[in-house]
Amino acid sequence: MPQYPSIQDDIVALRPVMQAFARRFTKSDADAEDLAQETIMKALSHLDHFTPGTNLKSWMFTILRNHYCSQYKRSKRCRPASDLSDGSFEIPVPSDQDWPLRLKDVSDAIDRLPQQLRQPLMLVVAGRSYMDAAKECGCEIGTIKSRVARARMALMLALDEVSFSEAATR
């Protein structure tokens, strides 16, 4: 590399190296060029932070990497308004007004269950263990497990659900 009369010229001469290094971080040549240009501008505006006799290229690599990391973190926190118009910001969210109707449907379906299925189901749903539910209902633990399973299946059918996981996410 030819010798330049000043450190400013040395910084500008490192532009191709900075651009090549910036390509490791960015997806496009234009972004790499912008990142290299920003690095040069920062280096020139902060020459007072450079210690003469140290490695200029390493100092600039550090500036470039830190600038990229700052931009990346900033982009994760807030998106530019131009990104909001492409529709990618729209996240489908179910409306809250459906929950009261869904709750009524589930309550009605539970009320229609026979008592021998409804009681074990409600005990287990309330947090009781199968053992405690079996004692309260006066039957074996296996009987409680099968009654709870049949109650869940009856509810799925009454609510027109395809699977337990689908029913839980509605």
Coordinates of C-alpha atoms in Angstrom, one line a residue:
M1 CA 0.0 0.0 0.0
P2 CA 1.5 3.4 -0.9
Q3 CA 2.3 5.8 1.9
Y4 CA -0.1 8.7 2.4
P5 CA 0.9 12.0 4.0
S6 CA -1.8 11.9 6.7
I7 CA -3.9 9.5 8.7
Q8 CA -7.1 10.8 7.0
D9 CA -5.7 9.5 3.7
D10 CA -4.8 6.2 5.3
I11 CA -8.4 5.8 6.6
V12 CA -9.9 6.6 3.1
A13 CA -7.4 4.2 1.5
L14 CA -8.8 1.4 3.7
R15 CA -12.3 1.7 2.2
P16 CA -12.0 -1.4 -0.1
V17 CA -10.9 -3.5 2.9
M18 CA -13.7 -2.2 5.1
Q19 CA -16.2 -2.9 2.3
A20 CA -15.0 -6.5 2.0
F21 CA -15.2 -6.9 5.7
A22 CA -18.7 -5.3 5.8
R23 CA -20.0 -7.9 3.3
R24 CA -19.6 -10.5 6.0
F25 CA -22.3 -8.8 8.0
T26 CA -24.7 -7.6 5.3
K27 CA -26.8 -9.2 2.7
S28 CA -26.1 -6.8 -0.2
D29 CA -23.2 -5.0 -1.7
A30 CA -25.1 -1.7 -1.3
D31 CA -25.5 -2.3 2.5
A32 CA -21.8 -3.2 2.7
E33 CA -20.8 0.0 0.9
D34 CA -23.0 2.0 3.3
L35 CA -21.6 0.3 6.3
A36 CA -18.0 0.9 5.1
Q37 CA -18.8 4.6 4.4
E38 CA -20.3 5.0 7.9
T39 CA -17.2 3.5 9.3
I40 CA -15.0 5.9 7.5
M41 CA -17.1 8.8 8.6
K42 CA -17.0 7.7 12.2
A43 CA -13.2 7.1 12.1
L44 CA -12.6 10.6 10.5
S45 CA -14.8 12.3 13.1
H46 CA -13.2 10.5 16.0
L47 CA -9.6 10.7 15.1
D48 CA -8.8 11.9 18.6
H49 CA -9.7 8.4 19.9
F50 CA -7.0 6.7 17.7
T51 CA -3.7 6.1 19.4
P52 CA -0.8 6.7 16.9
G53 CA 1.4 3.7 16.5
T54 CA -1.4 1.2 16.9
N55 CA -3.0 -0.8 14.1
L56 CA -5.3 1.5 12.2
K57 CA -7.0 -1.3 10.3
S58 CA -7.9 -3.1 13.5
W59 CA -9.3 0.1 15.0
M60 CA -11.5 0.6 11.9
F61 CA -12.6 -3.1 11.9
T62 CA -13.7 -2.5 15.5
I63 CA -15.6 0.7 14.6
L64 CA -17.3 -1.2 11.7
R65 CA -18.3 -4.2 13.8
N66 CA -19.6 -2.0 16.7
H67 CA -21.6 0.2 14.3
Y68 CA -23.1 -2.9 12.7
C69 CA -24.1 -4.4 16.1
S70 CA -25.7 -1.1 17.1
Q71 CA -27.7 -0.9 13.9
Y72 CA -28.8 -4.5 14.2
K73 CA -30.0 -4.0 17.8
R74 CA -31.8 -0.8 16.9
S75 CA -33.5 -2.5 14.0
K76 CA -34.8 -5.2 16.3
R77 CA -36.3 -2.7 18.7
C78 CA -38.1 -0.5 16.2
R79 CA -39.0 -0.9 12.5
P80 CA -39.0 1.9 10.1
A81 CA -42.5 3.2 9.0
S82 CA -41.8 2.0 5.5
D83 CA -41.6 -1.6 6.8
L84 CA -45.1 -1.3 8.3
S85 CA -46.9 -0.7 5.1
D86 CA -45.9 -4.1 3.5
G87 CA -48.4 -6.0 5.7
S88 CA -45.7 -8.0 7.5
F89 CA -46.5 -6.2 10.8
E90 CA -50.1 -7.5 10.8
I91 CA -50.4 -10.3 13.3
P92 CA -53.7 -12.1 13.4
V93 CA -55.2 -11.9 16.9
P94 CA -58.5 -13.5 17.8
S95 CA -61.1 -11.1 19.0
D96 CA -61.9 -10.9 22.7
Q97 CA -65.7 -11.0 22.0
D98 CA -65.5 -14.7 21.0
W99 CA -64.4 -15.8 24.5
P100 CA -67.7 -15.2 26.3
L101 CA -69.5 -17.1 23.6
R102 CA -66.9 -19.9 23.7
L103 CA -67.2 -20.1 27.5
K104 CA -70.9 -20.4 27.3
D105 CA -70.6 -23.2 24.7
V106 CA -68.1 -25.1 26.9
S107 CA -70.2 -24.6 30.0
D108 CA -73.3 -25.9 28.3
A109 CA -71.5 -28.9 27.0
I110 CA -70.2 -29.7 30.5
D111 CA -73.7 -29.3 31.9
R112 CA -75.0 -31.9 29.4
L113 CA -72.5 -34.5 30.5
P114 CA -73.8 -37.3 32.7
Q115 CA -73.1 -36.8 36.4
Q116 CA -70.7 -39.8 36.5
L117 CA -68.5 -38.2 33.8
R118 CA -69.0 -34.5 34.9
Q119 CA -68.0 -35.0 38.6
P120 CA -64.6 -36.7 37.9
L121 CA -63.8 -34.2 35.1
M122 CA -64.5 -31.2 37.3
L123 CA -62.5 -32.5 40.2
V124 CA -59.4 -33.1 38.0
V125 CA -59.9 -29.8 36.2
A126 CA -60.0 -28.1 39.6
G127 CA -56.5 -29.5 40.3
R128 CA -57.4 -32.5 42.4
S129 CA -55.2 -35.6 41.8
Y130 CA -56.7 -38.7 40.3
M131 CA -56.3 -40.5 43.6
D132 CA -58.2 -37.8 45.5
A133 CA -60.9 -37.7 42.8
A134 CA -61.2 -41.5 43.1
K135 CA -61.7 -41.3 46.9
E136 CA -64.3 -38.6 46.6
C137 CA -66.2 -40.5 43.9
G138 CA -65.9 -43.8 45.8
C139 CA -64.2 -45.8 42.9
E140 CA -60.8 -47.0 41.7
I141 CA -58.3 -44.6 40.2
G142 CA -58.5 -46.4 36.8
T143 CA -62.2 -45.8 36.7
I144 CA -61.6 -42.0 37.3
K145 CA -59.0 -41.9 34.6
S146 CA -61.3 -43.6 32.1
R147 CA -64.3 -41.4 33.1
V148 CA -62.2 -38.2 32.7
A149 CA -61.0 -39.4 29.3
R150 CA -64.6 -40.2 28.2
A151 CA -65.7 -36.8 29.5
R152 CA -63.0 -35.0 27.5
M153 CA -63.9 -37.0 24.3
A154 CA -67.6 -36.2 24.8
L155 CA -66.7 -32.5 25.1
M156 CA -64.6 -32.6 22.0
L157 CA -67.5 -34.1 20.1
A158 CA -70.1 -31.7 21.5
L159 CA -67.8 -28.7 20.6
D160 CA -67.0 -30.0 17.1
E161 CA -63.2 -30.1 17.9
V162 CA -60.8 -32.3 15.9
S163 CA -58.1 -32.6 18.5
F164 CA -57.3 -31.7 22.1
S165 CA -54.6 -29.3 21.1
E166 CA -56.9 -27.5 18.7
A167 CA -59.6 -27.2 21.4
A168 CA -57.1 -25.8 23.8
T169 CA -55.9 -23.1 21.4
R170 CA -59.3 -21.8 20.4

